[in-house]
């Protein structure tokens, strides 16, 4: 009798330990911003291939609004594209939704980190040929596609009147994604609707690309400019990030039959009414 109670007690103890550590793991997963897409949406089958270069994107004076979540997303996802836009003489405005004050080092002084990252973003923007940058200062790691952020972006769209929108793909995310990125994309697409935007959205960080820009000629500079965000990418980490971004651009090129070149992939979708 006493022995059985001992076994039961032991099992209860094991059970509550497993329960507690399960809850702790779930808590950590929910707290940190990386998400795993367990059941990725199948890419749509009716998505016609689109060549972003053929849309008038690279004309002098073409107006492009880029919406990102963090200072460094522009270099990480669309660095080559920005350099092509600079060469073409496009007018680019960048809206960064957070100050990236959590960064990759969550225990640093966040106000200090925010200041440093804003300054890095300003400098990177100048080098990428971006005409103007706006920081919305929303919470890093806890970004919401709520009224506040949608309204702020809709206001940007109304005042800047872009012909093209560059934003994170909120729908067909990659297998592992940053929650802020998806929400920045969600907010951008909803804001475009609200502001009556009519034109092409080029959605990046997507699992359903239907086209891409060849950025081979711009690539060495794009890789170098990743280093402007030096509070995030320095030393071995910079080399790692550069090779990761390079691998992605190579893979996107291969997918488009451009083996050996570098491509930044997009899901191009037409938003609003036909013009
Ligand atoms: Zn980011």
XYZ file of N, CA and C and ligand atoms in Angstrom:
826
model
N 0.837 -1.209 0.000
C 0.000 0.000 0.000
C 0.868 1.255 0.000
N 1.794 1.271 0.962
C 2.660 2.445 1.058
C 3.497 2.587 -0.209
N 3.906 1.388 -0.734
C 4.775 1.400 -1.909
C 4.012 1.993 -3.107
N 2.708 1.549 -3.277
C 1.951 2.028 -4.435
C 1.763 3.550 -4.369
N 1.518 4.010 -3.095
C 1.344 5.454 -2.956
C 2.628 6.198 -3.375
N 3.753 5.537 -3.021
C 5.050 6.114 -3.389
C 5.183 6.233 -4.895
N 4.791 5.173 -5.615
C 4.883 5.192 -7.083
C 3.971 6.267 -7.640
N 2.727 6.295 -7.104
C 1.784 7.303 -7.599
C 2.293 8.712 -7.366
N 2.841 8.902 -6.160
C 3.394 10.224 -5.825
C 4.497 10.603 -6.792
N 5.329 9.597 -7.098
C 6.443 9.858 -8.000
C 5.915 10.239 -9.386
N 4.891 9.479 -9.854
C 4.323 9.766 -11.179
C 3.698 11.164 -11.212
N 3.026 11.509 -10.081
C 2.421 12.843 -10.010
C 3.490 13.925 -10.117
N 4.600 13.648 -9.420
C 5.703 14.609 -9.419
C 6.250 14.777 -10.840
N 6.467 13.619 -11.522
C 6.975 13.661 -12.900
C 5.982 14.413 -13.785
N 4.677 14.079 -13.566
C 3.623 14.719 -14.371
C 3.637 16.221 -14.186
N 3.710 16.672 -12.932
C 3.651 18.131 -12.756
C 4.927 18.791 -13.250
N 6.047 18.074 -13.154
C 7.292 18.635 -13.689
C 7.180 18.813 -15.207
N 6.651 17.759 -15.876
C 6.494 17.825 -17.337
C 5.538 18.956 -17.704
N 4.454 19.062 -16.913
C 3.472 20.116 -17.181
C 4.082 21.492 -17.034
N 4.833 21.669 -15.946
C 5.448 22.974 -15.685
C 6.461 23.334 -16.759
N 7.316 22.353 -17.126
C 8.330 22.711 -18.123
C 7.681 22.931 -19.487
N 6.607 22.181 -19.767
C 5.864 22.429 -21.014
C 5.333 23.844 -21.034
N 4.724 24.260 -19.909
C 4.162 25.612 -19.828
C 5.261 26.656 -19.956
N 6.415 26.369 -19.335
C 7.530 27.326 -19.400
C 8.023 27.457 -20.844
N 8.143 26.320 -21.533
C 8.603 26.350 -22.928
C 7.628 27.130 -23.801
N 6.342 26.862 -23.596
C 5.311 27.570 -24.366
C 5.393 29.064 -24.082
N 5.599 29.400 -22.791
C 5.730 30.806 -22.397
C 6.895 31.477 -23.121
N 8.037 30.791 -23.158
C 9.216 31.354 -23.828
C 8.923 31.529 -25.319
N 8.280 30.519 -25.920
C 7.959 30.596 -27.351
C 7.051 31.795 -27.641
N 6.036 31.979 -26.805
C 5.085 33.078 -27.040
C 5.723 34.433 -26.775
N 6.690 34.473 -25.855
C 7.319 35.735 -25.481
C 8.280 36.208 -26.563
N 9.057 35.256 -27.127
C 10.054 35.665 -28.125
C 9.332 35.873 -29.472
N 9.891 36.706 -30.350
C 9.141 37.115 -31.533
C 9.209 36.177 -32.739
N 10.091 35.180 -32.721
C 10.172 34.282 -33.879
C 8.997 33.312 -33.853
N 8.429 33.076 -35.009
C 7.312 32.154 -35.119
C 7.610 31.070 -36.138
N 7.055 29.869 -35.876
C 7.201 28.780 -36.838
C 5.832 28.534 -37.453
N 5.779 28.554 -38.766
C 4.520 28.295 -39.474
C 4.375 26.774 -39.606
N 3.524 26.190 -38.749
C 3.419 24.731 -38.747
C 2.675 24.219 -39.975
N 1.659 24.966 -40.392
C 0.878 24.547 -41.556
C 0.910 25.655 -42.598
N 2.041 25.726 -43.350
C 2.167 26.838 -44.306
C 1.073 26.788 -45.356
N 0.578 27.962 -45.715
C -0.436 28.065 -46.768
C 0.197 27.685 -48.095
N -0.496 26.877 -48.864
C -0.012 26.530 -50.196
C 0.003 27.788 -51.052
N 1.098 28.035 -51.778
C 1.105 29.206 -52.657
C -0.040 29.104 -53.668
N -0.683 30.226 -53.990
C -1.805 30.184 -54.933
C -1.326 29.675 -56.294
N -2.172 28.897 -56.953
C -1.760 28.310 -58.231
C -2.027 29.263 -59.396
N -2.871 30.277 -59.147
C -3.255 31.172 -60.249
C -2.399 32.434 -60.299
N -1.261 32.409 -59.589
C -0.424 33.594 -59.531
C 0.442 33.671 -60.798
N 0.112 34.602 -61.695
C 0.869 34.737 -62.943
C 2.242 35.310 -62.649
N 3.271 34.846 -63.370
C 4.594 35.410 -63.160
C 4.615 36.895 -63.519
N 5.292 37.685 -62.686
C 5.370 39.131 -62.916
C 6.839 39.532 -62.879
N 7.263 40.327 -63.863
C 8.621 40.855 -63.830
C 8.550 42.264 -63.256
N 9.002 42.449 -61.997
C 8.876 43.773 -61.365
C 9.519 44.880 -62.207
N 10.595 44.516 -62.940
C 11.284 45.529 -63.756
C 10.381 46.015 -64.893
N 9.400 45.197 -65.280
C 8.530 45.564 -66.388
C 7.307 46.368 -65.967
N 7.212 46.724 -64.686
C 6.004 47.401 -64.190
C 6.157 48.918 -64.168
N 7.310 49.413 -64.603
C 7.546 50.852 -64.522
C 8.167 51.258 -63.213
N 8.515 50.258 -62.413
C 9.122 50.498 -61.103
C 10.441 51.263 -61.235
N 11.208 50.936 -62.304
C 12.560 51.476 -62.425
C 12.627 52.699 -63.335
N 11.534 53.461 -63.381
C 11.544 54.701 -64.162
C 11.968 55.859 -63.285
N 12.617 56.885 -63.879
C 12.968 58.053 -63.074
C 11.702 58.678 -62.495
N 11.748 59.022 -61.241
C 10.605 59.681 -60.608
C 9.508 58.732 -60.146
N 9.678 57.410 -60.340
C 8.625 56.497 -59.870
C 8.613 56.518 -58.335
N 7.416 56.572 -57.786
C 7.275 56.785 -56.338
C 7.052 55.462 -55.621
N 7.981 55.156 -54.716
C 7.966 53.850 -54.048
C 7.938 54.051 -52.538
N 6.957 53.440 -51.897
C 6.906 53.476 -50.428
C 7.336 52.115 -49.890
N 8.356 52.119 -49.068
C 8.854 50.889 -48.442
C 8.470 50.911 -46.967
N 7.758 49.876 -46.536
C 7.368 49.770 -45.128
C 8.117 48.598 -44.502
N 8.877 48.869 -43.439
C 9.582 47.784 -42.743
C 9.219 47.804 -41.263
N 9.647 46.768 -40.560
C 9.378 46.692 -39.119
C 10.547 47.246 -38.315
N 11.782 46.949 -38.747
C 12.974 47.294 -37.956
C 14.021 47.998 -38.804
N 14.847 48.847 -38.146
C 15.991 49.408 -38.859
C 16.949 48.238 -39.154
N 17.158 47.918 -40.371
C 18.030 46.863 -40.966
C 17.242 45.961 -41.911
N 15.897 45.947 -41.794
C 15.086 45.110 -42.696
C 15.311 45.505 -44.159
N 15.489 46.807 -44.422
C 15.660 47.260 -45.810
C 16.914 46.632 -46.415
N 18.015 46.586 -45.652
C 19.267 46.023 -46.167
C 19.173 44.504 -46.269
N 18.432 43.920 -45.355
C 18.321 42.470 -45.252
C 17.446 41.882 -46.366
N 16.370 42.579 -46.716
C 15.398 41.999 -47.659
C 15.402 42.628 -49.053
N 15.684 43.936 -49.157
C 15.544 44.597 -50.463
C 16.720 45.519 -50.794
N 17.900 45.193 -50.263
C 19.076 46.036 -50.486
C 19.401 46.215 -51.971
N 19.407 45.126 -52.718
C 19.725 45.198 -54.152
C 18.671 45.985 -54.912
N 17.423 45.763 -54.547
C 16.301 46.475 -55.184
C 16.431 47.980 -54.950
N 16.785 48.369 -53.718
C 16.945 49.796 -53.409
C 18.055 50.409 -54.264
N 19.125 49.654 -54.481
C 20.221 50.181 -55.298
C 19.791 50.323 -56.763
N 18.960 49.410 -57.238
C 18.441 49.552 -58.607
C 17.518 50.763 -58.694
N 16.722 50.987 -57.651
C 15.830 52.158 -57.625
C 16.651 53.445 -57.596
N 17.741 53.426 -56.842
C 18.625 54.593 -56.769
C 19.189 54.899 -58.156
N 19.654 53.850 -58.844
C 20.212 54.023 -60.194
C 19.180 54.563 -61.165
N 17.945 54.117 -60.996
C 16.885 54.512 -61.926
C 16.406 55.937 -61.656
N 16.706 56.461 -60.469
C 16.233 57.790 -60.114
C 14.809 57.787 -59.574
N 14.437 56.681 -58.924
C 13.110 56.606 -58.298
C 13.093 57.445 -57.017
N 11.881 57.798 -56.581
C 11.725 58.543 -55.329
C 11.232 57.556 -54.278
N 12.085 57.272 -53.293
C 11.753 56.237 -52.315
C 11.565 56.848 -50.930
N 10.465 56.455 -50.298
C 10.247 56.854 -48.909
C 10.197 55.580 -48.072
N 10.868 55.635 -46.926
C 10.917 54.467 -46.039
C 10.183 54.781 -44.745
N 9.261 53.903 -44.361
C 8.626 54.021 -43.052
C 9.046 52.807 -42.225
N 9.722 53.073 -41.099
C 10.182 52.006 -40.205
C 9.243 52.015 -39.004
N 8.553 50.915 -38.777
C 7.479 50.935 -37.778
C 7.969 50.937 -36.327
N 9.130 50.283 -36.059
C 9.662 50.301 -34.685
C 11.077 50.871 -34.720
N 11.643 51.135 -33.559
C 13.035 51.618 -33.505
C 14.000 50.454 -33.385
N 13.456 49.221 -33.381
C 14.328 48.055 -33.238
C 15.078 48.086 -31.923
N 14.447 48.666 -30.898
C 15.168 48.882 -29.639
C 15.436 47.589 -28.866
N 14.776 46.496 -29.240
C 15.103 45.214 -28.593
C 16.273 44.551 -29.305
N 16.344 44.747 -30.613
C 17.460 44.206 -31.378
C 17.641 42.723 -31.156
N 18.862 42.255 -31.363
C 19.154 40.844 -31.124
C 19.662 40.668 -29.714
N 19.800 41.787 -28.998
C 20.396 41.733 -27.665
C 19.394 42.337 -26.682
N 18.386 41.557 -26.276
C 17.225 42.091 -25.579
C 17.508 42.723 -24.229
N 18.710 42.497 -23.658
C 18.942 43.038 -22.325
C 19.763 44.321 -22.321
N 20.061 44.817 -23.526
C 20.720 46.121 -23.599
C 19.735 47.223 -23.239
N 20.265 48.389 -22.878
C 19.435 49.554 -22.623
C 18.651 49.870 -23.897
N 17.329 49.763 -23.845
C 16.581 49.795 -25.098
C 16.467 51.209 -25.676
N 16.471 52.240 -24.795
C 16.388 53.590 -25.364
C 17.668 53.925 -26.127
N 18.803 53.516 -25.522
C 20.092 53.715 -26.184
C 20.136 52.974 -27.504
N 19.697 51.698 -27.498
C 19.696 50.894 -28.714
C 18.827 51.548 -29.784
N 17.662 52.038 -29.375
C 16.759 52.693 -30.321
C 17.420 53.883 -30.993
N 18.130 54.691 -30.196
C 18.809 55.873 -30.756
C 19.876 55.470 -31.764
N 20.691 54.497 -31.359
C 21.778 54.033 -32.235
C 21.196 53.491 -33.541
N 20.125 52.709 -33.432
C 19.590 52.061 -34.631
C 18.906 53.068 -35.551
N 18.290 54.101 -34.987
C 17.730 55.163 -35.833
C 18.829 55.831 -36.635
N 19.955 56.121 -35.946
C 21.065 56.789 -36.622
C 21.624 55.897 -37.731
N 21.754 54.601 -37.450
C 22.251 53.669 -38.473
C 21.283 53.627 -39.660
N 19.991 53.648 -39.338
C 18.988 53.598 -40.401
C 19.051 54.843 -41.290
N 19.253 56.003 -40.666
C 19.368 57.254 -41.426
C 20.543 57.168 -42.386
N 21.656 56.680 -41.874
C 22.869 56.597 -42.669
C 22.675 55.598 -43.816
N 22.114 54.426 -43.493
C 21.869 53.410 -44.525
C 20.928 53.978 -45.591
N 19.899 54.704 -45.147
C 18.927 55.276 -46.091
C 19.636 56.204 -47.074
N 20.523 57.056 -46.566
C 21.267 57.964 -47.454
C 22.056 57.174 -48.485
N 22.744 56.128 -48.019
C 23.582 55.342 -48.925
C 22.740 54.574 -49.945
N 21.556 54.152 -49.555
C 20.666 53.432 -50.465
C 19.902 54.387 -51.391
N 20.085 55.683 -51.197
C 19.411 56.648 -52.061
C 17.944 56.858 -51.705
N 17.577 56.520 -50.476
C 16.208 56.745 -50.008
C 16.074 58.232 -49.662
N 15.012 58.885 -50.192
C 14.903 60.339 -49.995
C 14.471 60.710 -48.588
N 13.536 59.940 -48.017
C 13.054 60.328 -46.689
C 12.729 59.107 -45.853
N 12.960 59.249 -44.558
C 12.696 58.159 -43.617
C 11.772 58.668 -42.535
N 10.810 57.842 -42.147
C 9.924 58.198 -41.050
C 9.918 57.028 -40.070
N 10.091 57.333 -38.792
C 10.029 56.297 -37.751
C 8.699 56.423 -37.023
N 7.973 55.325 -36.932
C 6.701 55.402 -36.204
C 6.896 55.142 -34.712
N 8.019 54.558 -34.314
C 8.317 54.364 -32.885
C 7.374 53.416 -32.161
N 6.793 52.461 -32.887
C 5.886 51.487 -32.261
C 6.723 50.409 -31.549
N 6.091 49.617 -30.653
C 6.888 48.698 -29.813
C 7.548 47.554 -30.582
N 8.870 47.479 -30.496
C 9.656 46.416 -31.125
C 9.345 45.076 -30.465
N 9.112 44.066 -31.286
C 8.832 42.726 -30.769
C 7.375 42.535 -30.392
N 6.637 43.644 -30.339
C 5.219 43.574 -29.954
C 4.365 44.385 -30.920
N 4.836 44.472 -32.147
C 4.136 45.280 -33.141
C 2.748 44.691 -33.410
N 1.756 45.560 -33.543
C 0.391 45.119 -33.838
C -0.073 45.770 -35.132
N -0.895 45.027 -35.880
C -1.520 45.622 -37.073
C -2.847 46.222 -36.615
N -2.792 47.136 -35.645
C -4.023 47.681 -35.064
C -4.356 49.042 -35.694
N -5.406 49.662 -35.189
C -5.863 50.942 -35.747
C -4.746 51.978 -35.783
N -3.984 52.015 -34.698
C -2.932 53.018 -34.574
C -1.910 52.877 -35.706
N -1.433 51.651 -35.942
C -0.395 51.495 -36.961
C -0.990 51.593 -38.368
N -2.194 51.050 -38.563
C -2.823 51.135 -39.894
C -3.100 52.604 -40.235
N -3.608 53.353 -39.266
C -3.888 54.781 -39.486
C -2.624 55.549 -39.846
N -1.560 55.283 -39.089
C -0.303 56.004 -39.336
C 0.208 55.712 -40.747
N 0.124 54.444 -41.170
C 0.600 54.092 -42.512
C -0.321 54.650 -43.597
N -1.628 54.642 -43.334
C -2.577 55.184 -44.313
C -2.286 56.666 -44.543
N -1.939 57.364 -43.457
C -1.592 58.781 -43.546
C -0.357 58.976 -44.439
N 0.628 58.099 -44.257
C 1.846 58.140 -45.081
C 1.493 57.953 -46.558
N 0.597 57.017 -46.829
C 0.224 56.721 -48.220
C -0.512 57.912 -48.829
N -1.408 58.512 -48.047
C -2.149 59.674 -48.558
C -1.211 60.827 -48.857
N -0.234 61.070 -47.996
C 0.616 62.237 -48.224
C 1.710 61.961 -49.264
N 2.243 60.746 -49.306
C 3.340 60.462 -50.252
C 2.821 60.059 -51.636
N 1.634 59.511 -51.705
C 1.007 59.045 -52.956
C 1.946 58.151 -53.781
N 2.285 56.979 -53.227
C 3.198 56.079 -53.946
C 2.505 55.390 -55.125
N 3.318 54.998 -56.107
C 2.810 54.162 -57.209
C 3.090 52.690 -56.923
N 4.080 52.459 -56.056
C 4.448 51.086 -55.695
C 4.591 50.994 -54.180
N 4.175 49.841 -53.681
C 4.308 49.590 -52.247
C 5.233 48.383 -52.068
N 6.262 48.535 -51.264
C 7.155 47.423 -50.917
C 6.929 47.107 -49.451
N 6.503 45.863 -49.166
C 6.208 45.526 -47.773
C 6.411 44.028 -47.551
N 6.447 43.623 -46.293
C 6.518 42.199 -45.954
C 5.246 41.499 -46.426
N 5.399 40.263 -46.894
C 4.224 39.468 -47.236
C 3.554 39.006 -45.935
N 2.325 39.456 -45.663
C 1.676 39.069 -44.416
C 0.992 37.696 -44.500
N 0.845 37.198 -45.732
C -0.005 36.020 -45.917
C 0.806 34.744 -46.124
N 1.694 34.799 -47.116
C 2.511 33.622 -47.415
C 3.885 33.822 -46.803
N 3.947 33.568 -45.489
C 5.187 33.819 -44.771
C 6.145 32.642 -44.967
N 7.413 32.886 -44.686
C 8.376 31.795 -44.751
C 8.200 30.916 -43.522
N 8.779 29.717 -43.567
C 8.543 28.720 -42.511
C 8.837 29.289 -41.106
N 9.963 29.958 -40.957
C 10.273 30.636 -39.694
C 10.245 32.128 -39.980
N 9.445 32.852 -39.243
C 9.331 34.281 -39.529
C 9.271 35.075 -38.232
N 9.486 36.383 -38.356
C 9.420 37.285 -37.209
C 7.991 37.839 -37.156
N 7.393 37.731 -35.988
C 6.002 38.165 -35.835
C 5.813 39.624 -36.254
N 6.779 40.481 -35.893
C 6.693 41.897 -36.278
C 6.638 42.060 -37.797
N 7.364 41.195 -38.520
C 7.404 41.328 -39.979
C 6.027 41.063 -40.568
N 5.407 39.988 -40.096
C 4.078 39.659 -40.618
C 3.101 40.795 -40.306
N 3.195 41.326 -39.088
C 2.245 42.379 -38.702
C 2.519 43.684 -39.431
N 3.785 43.959 -39.720
C 4.114 45.159 -40.506
C 3.491 45.025 -41.894
N 3.570 43.813 -42.466
C 2.978 43.562 -43.780
C 1.465 43.691 -43.746
N 0.876 43.112 -42.696
C -0.582 43.191 -42.524
C -1.035 44.644 -42.456
N -0.338 45.415 -41.623
C -0.699 46.827 -41.436
C -0.540 47.584 -42.756
N 0.526 47.287 -43.506
C 0.780 48.004 -44.765
C -0.325 47.721 -45.779
N -0.718 46.460 -45.900
C -1.745 46.101 -46.888
C -3.102 46.691 -46.483
N -3.408 46.641 -45.196
C -4.679 47.228 -44.740
C -4.682 48.741 -44.922
N -3.524 49.367 -44.667
C -3.416 50.820 -44.826
C -3.596 51.205 -46.292
N -3.029 50.386 -47.198
C -3.151 50.661 -48.633
C -4.617 50.670 -49.027
N -5.355 49.707 -48.515
C -6.797 49.614 -48.775
C -7.508 50.857 -48.249
N -7.182 51.192 -47.004
C -7.854 52.318 -46.347
C -7.584 53.638 -47.057
N -6.343 53.783 -47.552
C -5.975 55.054 -48.183
C -6.347 55.087 -49.667
N -6.958 54.005 -50.149
C -7.368 53.969 -51.554
C -6.193 53.822 -52.516
N -5.110 53.181 -52.041
C -3.946 52.958 -52.897
C -4.328 52.057 -54.065
N -3.893 52.450 -55.251
C -4.137 51.626 -56.418
C -2.813 51.459 -57.157
N -2.314 50.239 -57.207
C -1.024 49.987 -57.855
C -0.480 48.632 -57.447
N 0.782 48.414 -57.749
C 1.404 47.127 -57.429
C 2.017 47.147 -56.041
N 1.768 46.066 -55.322
C 2.486 45.825 -54.078
C 3.501 44.728 -54.362
N 4.743 44.973 -54.023
C 5.786 43.948 -54.142
C 6.082 43.472 -52.731
N 5.634 42.245 -52.446
C 5.726 41.740 -51.079
C 6.951 40.835 -50.956
N 7.807 41.176 -49.989
C 9.046 40.419 -49.822
C 8.985 39.532 -48.589
N 10.033 38.711 -48.403
C 10.047 37.693 -47.348
C 8.820 36.809 -47.495
N 8.663 36.259 -48.692
C 7.463 35.529 -49.051
C 7.779 34.073 -49.375
N 6.787 33.208 -49.185
C 6.960 31.807 -49.590
C 6.253 31.565 -50.914
N 5.714 32.639 -51.526
C 4.937 32.482 -52.757
C 5.383 33.505 -53.797
N 6.695 33.578 -54.034
C 7.209 34.567 -54.991
C 6.703 34.247 -56.394
N 6.325 35.276 -57.134
C 5.960 35.087 -58.547
C 6.873 35.917 -59.455
N 7.961 36.396 -58.896
C 8.915 37.148 -59.706
C 10.035 37.685 -58.837
N 10.959 38.361 -59.464
C 12.064 38.922 -58.695
C 12.866 39.887 -59.539
N 13.709 40.640 -58.878
C 14.580 41.599 -59.573
C 15.992 41.047 -59.584
N 16.618 41.070 -60.758
C 18.014 40.666 -60.864
C 18.879 41.795 -60.304
N 19.592 41.499 -59.233
C 20.389 42.528 -58.563
C 21.872 42.147 -58.541
N 22.269 41.337 -59.522
C 23.656 40.842 -59.562
C 24.669 41.994 -59.589
N 24.393 42.999 -60.417
C 25.349 44.108 -60.575
C 25.452 44.921 -59.288
N 24.370 44.979 -58.530
C 24.326 45.791 -57.313
C 24.803 44.991 -56.100
N 25.035 43.695 -56.290
C 25.180 42.800 -55.145
C 26.346 43.118 -54.207
N 27.559 43.375 -54.754
C 28.665 43.658 -53.822
C 28.349 44.854 -52.914
N 27.746 45.887 -53.468
C 27.404 47.060 -52.655
C 26.294 46.729 -51.657
N 25.308 45.967 -52.098
C 24.209 45.589 -51.200
C 24.757 44.794 -50.008
N 25.688 43.905 -50.288
C 26.286 43.095 -49.219
C 27.068 43.981 -48.246
N 27.799 44.951 -48.826
C 28.609 45.832 -47.992
C 27.720 46.698 -47.094
N 26.612 47.179 -47.651
C 25.757 48.098 -46.886
C 25.055 47.422 -45.703
N 24.994 46.086 -45.703
C 24.465 45.391 -44.519
C 25.269 45.808 -43.278
N 26.546 46.098 -43.497
C 27.443 46.446 -42.400
C 27.201 47.819 -41.802
N 26.356 48.644 -42.451
C 26.049 49.959 -41.880
C 25.263 49.781 -40.573
N 24.512 48.699 -40.487
C 23.760 48.430 -39.248
C 24.702 47.719 -38.275
N 25.755 48.428 -37.901
C 26.848 47.740 -37.218
C 26.560 47.386 -35.770
N 25.510 47.986 -35.164
C 25.184 47.556 -33.804
C 24.589 46.147 -33.840
N 24.046 45.729 -34.995
C 23.436 44.399 -35.138
C 24.364 43.419 -35.836
N 24.985 43.911 -36.918
C 25.800 43.024 -37.751
C 27.246 43.482 -37.701
N 28.068 42.788 -36.956
C 29.493 43.118 -36.918
C 30.281 41.826 -36.805
N 31.551 41.882 -37.216
C 32.463 40.747 -37.092
C 31.893 39.484 -37.713
N 31.941 38.391 -36.954
C 31.513 37.091 -37.469
C 30.019 37.099 -37.792
N 29.257 37.881 -37.025
C 27.825 37.912 -37.272
C 27.517 38.569 -38.616
N 28.273 39.628 -38.948
C 28.083 40.291 -40.245
C 28.372 39.304 -41.376
N 29.475 38.564 -41.249
C 29.835 37.593 -42.295
C 28.737 36.537 -42.426
N 28.201 36.097 -41.292
C 27.137 35.090 -41.295
C 25.884 35.629 -41.990
N 25.494 36.863 -41.631
C 24.302 37.476 -42.228
C 24.504 37.672 -43.730
N 25.694 38.134 -44.107
C 25.972 38.339 -45.532
C 25.843 37.033 -46.308
N 26.366 35.943 -45.743
C 26.311 34.690 -46.494
C 24.892 34.136 -46.507
N 24.121 34.415 -45.444
C 22.728 33.971 -45.412
C 21.901 34.704 -46.477
N 22.092 36.035 -46.539
C 21.362 36.847 -47.518
C 21.799 36.460 -48.933
N 23.087 36.167 -49.082
C 23.614 35.762 -50.381
C 23.007 34.421 -50.818
N 22.923 33.487 -49.877
C 22.341 32.174 -50.181
C 20.901 32.308 -50.646
N 20.184 33.202 -50.004
C 18.775 33.414 -50.366
C 18.666 33.985 -51.782
N 19.534 34.956 -52.101
C 19.489 35.585 -53.429
C 19.904 34.606 -54.525
N 20.843 33.718 -54.206
C 21.257 32.679 -55.163
C 20.104 31.711 -55.418
N 19.456 31.288 -54.325
C 18.369 30.317 -54.450
C 17.225 30.917 -55.266
N 16.919 32.203 -55.018
C 15.827 32.865 -55.759
C 16.184 32.942 -57.237
N 17.462 33.169 -57.544
C 17.903 33.248 -58.938
C 17.740 31.886 -59.616
N 18.167 30.843 -58.918
C 18.066 29.493 -59.479
C 16.610 29.162 -59.793
N 15.719 29.552 -58.877
C 14.300 29.271 -59.070
C 13.746 29.939 -60.331
N 14.305 31.105 -60.667
C 13.846 31.823 -61.868
C 14.664 31.427 -63.099
N 15.478 30.370 -62.973
C 16.288 29.919 -64.100
C 17.490 30.814 -64.358
N 17.951 31.544 -63.324
C 19.080 32.466 -63.492
C 20.259 32.020 -62.624
N 20.516 30.742 -62.639
C 21.595 30.159 -61.830
C 22.868 30.984 -61.849
N 23.454 31.189 -60.675
C 24.719 31.919 -60.592
C 24.528 33.412 -60.429
N 23.289 33.908 -60.644
C 23.049 35.335 -60.460
C 22.452 35.586 -59.073
N 22.064 36.828 -58.781
C 21.445 37.156 -57.496
C 20.106 37.830 -57.778
N 19.065 37.345 -57.122
C 17.715 37.871 -57.342
C 17.052 38.136 -55.996
N 16.328 39.255 -55.889
C 15.474 39.477 -54.718
C 14.032 39.167 -55.122
N 13.456 38.141 -54.476
C 12.139 37.656 -54.893
C 10.980 38.451 -54.272
N 9.875 38.510 -55.004
C 8.670 39.196 -54.530
C 7.427 38.395 -54.884
N 6.371 38.611 -54.105
C 5.032 38.237 -54.563
C 4.407 39.554 -55.003
N 4.252 39.707 -56.300
C 3.698 40.958 -56.837
C 2.187 40.806 -56.955
N 1.467 41.710 -56.307
C 0.006 41.693 -56.398
C -0.514 43.093 -56.691
N -1.587 43.123 -57.485
C -2.210 44.394 -57.839
C -3.218 44.726 -56.763
N -3.096 45.901 -56.164
C -4.060 46.324 -55.124
C -4.939 47.451 -55.676
N -6.129 47.537 -55.157
C -7.020 48.642 -55.545
C -7.639 48.429 -56.899
N -8.217 49.495 -57.434
C -8.916 49.423 -58.716
C -7.912 49.444 -59.868
N -8.315 48.832 -60.999
C -7.493 48.915 -62.216
C -7.487 50.359 -62.673
N -6.303 50.785 -63.149
C -6.243 52.158 -63.649
C -6.499 52.203 -65.138
Zn 13.216 42.865 -38.800
